[in-house]
mmCIF file of C-alpha atoms in Angstrom:
data_model
loop_
_atom_site.group_PDB
_atom_site.id
_atom_site.type_symbol
_atom_site.label_atom_id
_atom_site.label_comp_id
_atom_site.label_asym_id
_atom_site.label_seq_id
_atom_site.Cartn_x
_atom_site.Cartn_y
_atom_site.Cartn_z
ATOM 1 C CA MET A 1281 -69.816 -91.498 -163.824
ATOM 2 C CA LEU A 1282 -69.876 -91.359 -160.034
ATOM 3 C CA ASN A 1283 -72.906 -92.711 -158.171
ATOM 4 C CA LEU A 1284 -73.243 -90.309 -155.241
ATOM 5 C CA ASN A 1285 -76.981 -90.029 -154.607
ATOM 6 C CA LYS A 1286 -80.263 -89.998 -156.535
ATOM 7 C CA CYS A 1287 -79.857 -86.477 -157.901
ATOM 8 C CA GLU A 1288 -80.004 -86.409 -161.698
ATOM 9 C CA ILE A 1289 -78.358 -83.655 -163.742
ATOM 10 C CA ASP A 1290 -79.460 -82.674 -167.230
ATOM 11 C CA PHE A 1291 -75.904 -82.283 -168.491
ATOM 12 C CA GLU A 1292 -76.870 -81.258 -172.023
ATOM 13 C CA ARG A 1293 -79.116 -78.456 -170.787
ATOM 14 C CA LEU A 1294 -76.622 -77.302 -168.148
ATOM 15 C CA PHE A 1295 -73.671 -77.121 -170.524
ATOM 16 C CA LYS A 1296 -75.774 -75.390 -173.180
ATOM 17 C CA ARG A 1297 -77.343 -72.770 -170.925
ATOM 18 C CA ALA A 1298 -74.503 -72.027 -168.509
ATOM 19 C CA PRO A 1299 -72.377 -69.927 -170.917
ATOM 20 C CA ILE A 1300 -75.457 -67.919 -171.924
ATOM 21 C CA VAL A 1301 -76.452 -67.246 -168.314
ATOM 22 C CA LEU A 1302 -72.909 -66.347 -167.245
ATOM 23 C CA THR A 1303 -72.380 -64.010 -170.203
ATOM 24 C CA LYS A 1304 -75.628 -62.171 -169.467
ATOM 25 C CA ARG A 1305 -75.492 -62.079 -165.686
ATOM 26 C CA THR A 1306 -71.829 -61.529 -164.795
ATOM 27 C CA PRO A 1307 -71.621 -57.908 -166.085
ATOM 28 C CA GLN A 1308 -74.730 -56.990 -164.079
ATOM 29 C CA ILE A 1309 -73.001 -57.679 -160.759
ATOM 30 C CA LEU A 1310 -70.847 -54.539 -160.792
ATOM 31 C CA ASP A 1311 -73.138 -52.420 -162.974
ATOM 32 C CA ASN A 1312 -74.252 -49.510 -160.806
ATOM 33 C CA SER A 1313 -76.785 -48.448 -163.415
ATOM 34 C CA VAL A 1314 -79.100 -51.360 -162.589
ATOM 35 C CA TYR A 1315 -81.181 -51.873 -159.461
ATOM 36 C CA ILE A 1316 -79.384 -53.383 -156.486
ATOM 37 C CA GLU A 1317 -81.911 -56.226 -156.440
ATOM 38 C CA VAL A 1318 -80.865 -57.137 -159.986
ATOM 39 C CA ARG A 1319 -77.189 -57.055 -158.991
ATOM 40 C CA GLN A 1320 -77.857 -59.248 -155.964
ATOM 41 C CA GLN A 1321 -79.818 -61.728 -158.038
ATOM 42 C CA ALA A 1322 -77.044 -61.772 -160.649
ATOM 43 C CA THR A 1323 -74.471 -62.490 -157.938
ATOM 44 C CA PHE A 1324 -76.552 -65.377 -156.645
ATOM 45 C CA VAL A 1325 -77.131 -66.817 -160.120
ATOM 46 C CA VAL A 1326 -73.491 -66.579 -161.240
ATOM 47 C CA ALA A 1327 -72.158 -68.171 -158.046
ATOM 48 C CA ASN A 1328 -74.751 -70.904 -158.260
ATOM 49 C CA LYS A 1329 -74.076 -71.626 -161.932
ATOM 50 C CA TYR A 1330 -70.328 -72.070 -161.406
ATOM 51 C CA ILE A 1331 -71.025 -74.355 -158.442
ATOM 52 C CA GLU A 1332 -73.484 -76.387 -160.535
ATOM 53 C CA LEU A 1333 -70.816 -76.817 -163.203
ATOM 54 C CA ALA A 1334 -68.234 -77.902 -160.630
ATOM 55 C CA TYR A 1335 -70.571 -80.550 -159.227
ATOM 56 C CA ALA A 1336 -71.529 -81.729 -162.721
ATOM 57 C CA TYR A 1337 -67.916 -82.224 -163.743
ATOM 58 C CA TYR A 1338 -67.258 -84.077 -160.489
ATOM 59 C CA VAL A 1339 -70.030 -86.560 -161.274
ATOM 60 C CA LEU A 1340 -68.531 -86.967 -164.748
ATOM 61 C CA GLU A 1341 -65.115 -87.595 -163.144
ATOM 62 C CA ASN A 1342 -63.550 -84.645 -164.949
ATOM 63 C CA PHE A 1343 -61.582 -83.601 -161.897
ATOM 64 C CA PRO A 1344 -59.479 -80.762 -163.384
ATOM 65 C CA GLU A 1345 -62.678 -79.020 -164.500
ATOM 66 C CA THR A 1346 -64.233 -79.670 -161.092
ATOM 67 C CA LYS A 1347 -61.486 -77.730 -159.372
ATOM 68 C CA SER A 1348 -61.427 -75.053 -162.057
ATOM 69 C CA TYR A 1349 -65.117 -74.269 -161.686
ATOM 70 C CA PHE A 1350 -64.961 -74.203 -157.902
ATOM 71 C CA GLU A 1351 -62.123 -71.693 -158.227
ATOM 72 C CA LYS A 1352 -64.260 -69.625 -160.601
ATOM 73 C CA ALA A 1353 -67.159 -69.820 -158.148
ATOM 74 C CA ALA A 1354 -65.134 -68.675 -155.136
ATOM 75 C CA PRO A 1355 -65.090 -64.872 -155.662
ATOM 76 C CA PHE A 1356 -68.803 -64.864 -156.421
ATOM 77 C CA ALA A 1357 -69.517 -67.076 -153.413
ATOM 78 C CA PHE A 1358 -67.752 -64.433 -151.330
ATOM 79 C CA LEU A 1359 -69.900 -61.664 -152.795
ATOM 80 C CA ARG A 1360 -73.068 -63.717 -152.335
ATOM 81 C CA GLY A 1361 -72.300 -64.584 -148.746
ATOM 82 C CA PHE A 1362 -70.360 -61.661 -147.314
ATOM 83 C CA ASP A 1363 -70.355 -58.520 -149.451
ATOM 84 C CA PRO A 1364 -72.344 -55.827 -147.584
ATOM 85 C CA GLU A 1365 -74.087 -54.710 -150.773
ATOM 86 C CA LEU A 1366 -74.419 -57.856 -152.869
ATOM 87 C CA LYS A 1367 -74.984 -60.634 -150.349
ATOM 88 C CA THR A 1368 -78.294 -62.442 -150.391
ATOM 89 C CA SER A 1369 -80.273 -63.997 -147.561
ATOM 90 C CA HIS A 1370 -78.504 -66.736 -145.624
ATOM 91 C CA ASN A 1371 -79.158 -68.713 -142.480
ATOM 92 C CA ASP A 1372 -76.661 -70.591 -140.314
ATOM 93 C CA TRP A 1373 -76.899 -73.634 -142.607
ATOM 94 C CA THR A 1374 -76.842 -72.150 -146.106
ATOM 95 C CA ILE A 1375 -73.919 -69.813 -145.352
ATOM 96 C CA GLN A 1376 -71.683 -72.852 -144.867
ATOM 97 C CA GLN A 1377 -71.538 -73.621 -148.603
ATOM 98 C CA ASP A 1378 -70.349 -70.141 -149.570
ATOM 99 C CA LEU A 1379 -67.904 -69.996 -146.665
ATOM 100 C CA ASN A 1380 -66.347 -73.366 -147.472
ATOM 101 C CA ILE A 1381 -66.007 -72.632 -151.186
ATOM 102 C CA VAL A 1382 -64.210 -69.388 -150.364
ATOM 103 C CA LEU A 1383 -61.968 -71.083 -147.805
ATOM 104 C CA LEU A 1384 -61.098 -73.961 -150.110
ATOM 105 C CA PHE A 1385 -60.748 -72.290 -153.492
ATOM 106 C CA ALA A 1386 -60.414 -68.507 -153.253
ATOM 107 C CA GLU A 1387 -57.277 -66.499 -153.967
ATOM 108 C CA GLN A 1388 -55.490 -64.819 -151.070
ATOM 109 C CA GLU A 1389 -56.988 -61.443 -151.988
ATOM 110 C CA VAL A 1390 -60.500 -62.778 -151.421
ATOM 111 C CA LEU A 1391 -59.479 -64.510 -148.190
ATOM 112 C CA GLU A 1392 -58.124 -61.197 -146.942
ATOM 113 C CA LYS A 1393 -61.486 -59.578 -147.651
ATOM 114 C CA LEU A 1394 -63.191 -62.411 -145.795
ATOM 115 C CA LYS A 1395 -60.942 -61.803 -142.801
ATOM 116 C CA HIS A 1396 -62.391 -58.315 -142.438
ATOM 117 C CA SER A 1397 -65.988 -59.288 -143.219
ATOM 118 C CA GLU A 1398 -68.807 -59.847 -140.771
ATOM 119 C CA ILE A 1399 -71.106 -62.830 -140.785
ATOM 120 C CA LYS A 1400 -74.615 -61.416 -140.776
ATOM 121 C CA LEU A 1401 -77.425 -63.919 -141.173
ATOM 122 C CA SER A 1402 -81.107 -63.472 -141.873
ATOM 123 C CA SER A 1403 -81.950 -66.224 -139.402
ATOM 124 C CA VAL A 1404 -80.260 -68.579 -136.942
ATOM 125 C CA GLN A 1405 -81.778 -72.015 -136.474
ATOM 126 C CA HIS A 1406 -79.245 -73.243 -133.931
ATOM 127 C CA GLN A 1407 -76.708 -71.150 -132.060
ATOM 128 C CA ALA A 1408 -74.196 -73.989 -132.359
ATOM 129 C CA LYS A 1409 -74.144 -73.648 -136.156
ATOM 130 C CA LEU A 1410 -73.424 -69.932 -135.925
ATOM 131 C CA GLN A 1411 -70.651 -70.597 -133.405
ATOM 132 C CA TYR A 1412 -69.154 -73.197 -135.745
ATOM 133 C CA VAL A 1413 -69.192 -70.792 -138.701
ATOM 134 C CA GLU A 1414 -67.514 -68.068 -136.629
ATOM 135 C CA LEU A 1415 -64.813 -70.478 -135.406
ATOM 136 C CA LEU A 1416 -64.208 -71.739 -138.930
ATOM 137 C CA LYS A 1417 -63.869 -68.241 -140.384
ATOM 138 C CA ASN A 1418 -61.460 -67.320 -137.595
ATOM 139 C CA ILE A 1419 -59.070 -70.234 -137.988
ATOM 140 C CA VAL A 1420 -58.994 -70.214 -141.793
ATOM 141 C CA THR A 1421 -58.246 -66.495 -142.010
ATOM 142 C CA GLY A 1422 -55.195 -66.853 -139.795
ATOM 143 C CA GLY A 1423 -56.660 -66.440 -136.350
ATOM 144 C CA THR A 1424 -56.435 -68.749 -133.370
ATOM 145 C CA PRO A 1425 -59.822 -69.394 -131.785
ATOM 146 C CA GLU A 1426 -59.948 -68.844 -128.045
ATOM 147 C CA GLN A 1427 -60.321 -72.086 -126.131
ATOM 148 C CA SER A 1428 -63.198 -70.520 -124.220
ATOM 149 C CA ASP A 1429 -65.047 -69.949 -127.515
ATOM 150 C CA ILE A 1430 -64.428 -73.548 -128.590
ATOM 151 C CA ASP A 1431 -65.607 -74.844 -125.216
ATOM 152 C CA ALA A 1432 -68.730 -72.685 -125.402
ATOM 153 C CA ALA A 1433 -69.523 -74.006 -128.879
ATOM 154 C CA LEU A 1434 -68.976 -77.604 -127.774
ATOM 155 C CA LEU A 1435 -71.243 -77.116 -124.760
ATOM 156 C CA GLU A 1436 -73.964 -75.471 -126.846
ATOM 157 C CA THR A 1437 -73.778 -78.276 -129.392
ATOM 158 C CA LYS A 1438 -73.873 -81.086 -126.844
ATOM 159 C CA ASN A 1439 -76.900 -79.522 -125.168
ATOM 160 C CA THR A 1440 -78.962 -79.382 -128.348
ATOM 161 C CA LYS A 1441 -81.617 -81.956 -129.149
ATOM 162 C CA ASP A 1442 -81.145 -81.663 -132.910
ATOM 163 C CA LYS A 1443 -79.791 -84.864 -134.464
ATOM 164 C CA ASP A 1444 -77.943 -83.143 -137.308
ATOM 165 C CA VAL A 1445 -76.191 -80.752 -134.952
ATOM 166 C CA LEU A 1446 -75.094 -83.611 -132.700
ATOM 167 C CA GLN A 1447 -73.963 -85.918 -135.492
ATOM 168 C CA TYR A 1448 -72.453 -83.343 -137.865
ATOM 169 C CA ILE A 1449 -71.768 -79.924 -136.351
ATOM 170 C CA LEU A 1450 -70.356 -81.397 -133.132
ATOM 171 C CA PRO A 1451 -67.638 -83.409 -134.950
ATOM 172 C CA LEU A 1452 -66.757 -80.332 -137.015
ATOM 173 C CA ILE A 1453 -66.288 -78.220 -133.891
ATOM 174 C CA GLU A 1454 -64.269 -81.067 -132.373
ATOM 175 C CA ALA A 1455 -62.096 -80.984 -135.501
ATOM 176 C CA ILE A 1456 -61.425 -77.279 -134.937
ATOM 177 C CA SER A 1457 -60.551 -78.051 -131.319
ATOM 178 C CA ALA A 1458 -58.166 -80.746 -132.546
ATOM 179 C CA LEU A 1459 -56.520 -78.311 -134.954
ATOM 180 C CA THR A 1460 -55.840 -75.802 -132.189
ATOM 181 C CA SER A 1461 -54.487 -78.463 -129.804
ATOM 182 C CA ALA A 1462 -52.575 -80.416 -132.499
ATOM 183 C CA ASP A 1463 -54.532 -83.604 -131.757
ATOM 184 C CA ILE A 1464 -54.314 -85.577 -135.008
ATOM 185 C CA THR A 1465 -56.304 -88.527 -133.639
ATOM 186 C CA LEU A 1466 -59.309 -86.375 -132.739
ATOM 187 C CA TRP A 1467 -59.019 -84.492 -136.041
ATOM 188 C CA GLN A 1468 -59.127 -87.702 -138.094
ATOM 189 C CA ALA A 1469 -61.950 -89.192 -136.024
ATOM 190 C CA SER A 1470 -63.976 -85.990 -136.376
ATOM 191 C CA ILE A 1471 -63.664 -85.998 -140.163
ATOM 192 C CA ASP A 1472 -64.721 -89.660 -140.224
ATOM 193 C CA LYS A 1473 -67.838 -88.817 -138.185
ATOM 194 C CA ALA A 1474 -68.739 -85.910 -140.460
ATOM 195 C CA ILE A 1475 -68.394 -88.111 -143.543
ATOM 196 C CA LYS A 1476 -70.508 -90.822 -141.900
ATOM 197 C CA TRP A 1477 -73.312 -88.314 -141.331
ATOM 198 C CA HIS A 1478 -72.976 -86.962 -144.871
ATOM 199 C CA THR A 1479 -73.047 -90.451 -146.395
ATOM 200 C CA ASP A 1480 -76.206 -91.338 -144.483
ATOM 201 C CA GLU A 1481 -77.832 -88.081 -145.603
ATOM 202 C CA CYS A 1482 -77.077 -88.935 -149.234
ATOM 203 C CA LYS A 1483 -78.718 -92.336 -148.808
ATOM 204 C CA PHE A 1484 -81.672 -91.545 -146.581
ATOM 205 C CA GLY A 1485 -81.840 -87.806 -145.850
ATOM 206 C CA ASP A 1486 -82.103 -84.402 -147.482
ATOM 207 C CA TYR A 1487 -78.959 -84.871 -149.569
ATOM 208 C CA LYS A 1488 -80.298 -87.890 -151.425
ATOM 209 C CA ASP A 1489 -81.601 -85.704 -154.260
ATOM 210 C CA MET A 1490 -79.423 -82.586 -153.926
ATOM 211 C CA GLU A 1491 -76.233 -81.634 -155.748
ATOM 212 C CA GLU A 1492 -74.819 -80.356 -152.455
ATOM 213 C CA GLY A 1493 -74.655 -83.977 -151.393
ATOM 214 C CA PHE A 1494 -71.955 -84.750 -153.955
ATOM 215 C CA ILE A 1495 -69.136 -83.371 -151.766
ATOM 216 C CA CYS A 1496 -68.874 -82.802 -148.016
ATOM 217 C CA LEU A 1497 -67.323 -79.342 -148.182
ATOM 218 C CA ASN A 1498 -67.082 -78.935 -144.409
ATOM 219 C CA ALA A 1499 -65.041 -82.123 -144.046
ATOM 220 C CA LEU A 1500 -62.882 -81.139 -147.016
ATOM 221 C CA THR A 1501 -62.119 -77.826 -145.337
ATOM 222 C CA MET A 1502 -61.095 -79.662 -142.155
ATOM 223 C CA ALA A 1503 -58.802 -81.920 -144.179
ATOM 224 C CA LYS A 1504 -57.224 -78.879 -145.837
ATOM 225 C CA LEU A 1505 -56.703 -77.130 -142.517
ATOM 226 C CA GLY A 1506 -54.981 -80.184 -141.066
ATOM 227 C CA LYS A 1507 -52.689 -80.310 -144.068
ATOM 228 C CA ASP A 1508 -51.951 -76.578 -144.130
ATOM 229 C CA LEU A 1509 -51.502 -76.042 -140.400
ATOM 230 C CA HIS A 1510 -49.813 -79.290 -139.362
ATOM 231 C CA GLY A 1511 -48.855 -81.246 -142.474
ATOM 232 C CA TRP A 1512 -51.391 -83.955 -141.636
ATOM 233 C CA GLN A 1513 -52.714 -86.246 -144.351
ATOM 234 C CA CYS A 1514 -56.365 -87.215 -144.034
ATOM 235 C CA GLN A 1515 -56.882 -90.986 -144.237
ATOM 236 C CA THR A 1516 -60.624 -90.949 -144.904
ATOM 237 C CA ASN A 1517 -61.528 -92.815 -148.086
ATOM 238 C CA SER A 1518 -64.814 -91.524 -149.465
ATOM 239 C CA LEU A 1519 -66.211 -90.265 -152.754
ATOM 240 C CA TYR A 1520 -67.746 -87.445 -150.728
ATOM 241 C CA LEU A 1521 -64.260 -86.281 -149.719
ATOM 242 C CA PRO A 1522 -62.225 -85.694 -152.918
ATOM 243 C CA LEU A 1523 -58.870 -84.925 -151.341
ATOM 244 C CA PHE A 1524 -57.295 -84.229 -154.735
ATOM 245 C CA LEU A 1525 -59.108 -80.876 -154.657
ATOM 246 C CA ILE A 1526 -56.826 -79.668 -151.852
ATOM 247 C CA ASP A 1527 -53.530 -80.879 -153.359
#
């Protein structure tokens, strides 16, 4: 069993209840005879349950099941984050989980839907986070971010006084800049910085008792992009960056 943070999972309860919840809730998502609020809640619950299962299997070192459940989560993460009718409330931080799961694990059909979807958030804590999410969506769905947009995001990020933005979002935007300029050194260094922040958060910060701390999805997406766009192999060695998931 992997020791990733202080979060404890009740595996017996999760594995017992998950099939019951998924069987009940999944049909509600596309059932037009029920209230839209019920459909939205069902979308949230189903996406969340598959993600919980993926994280649980990762802790248990059952890596094939980890990938399988992330792949099952991906279409529901898209609906939860981006479907005009079924999406639930997101801010510039929480949307990153759904976006990364779609980018990493969704089929091409879902990625094509994402390409034509808008990012509409209920709140924006930091403009730099929104700019990062927009840049990430652009590059993963086949676009090439304008250098002026990257520069604007970098400037916004560097001017913030928020520690997490400076130590985490800034390296991620620098990684996108490196991908567009084919700078492998900057790309690798940026992933290392993101993992350093994530590791510290799992030890001392908000991620120390959260399942989301098990994997740094943003850094994993950057590693995948480097591999897909340039054939680069990420050299970061961390339990929070399971590179086998992008093989």
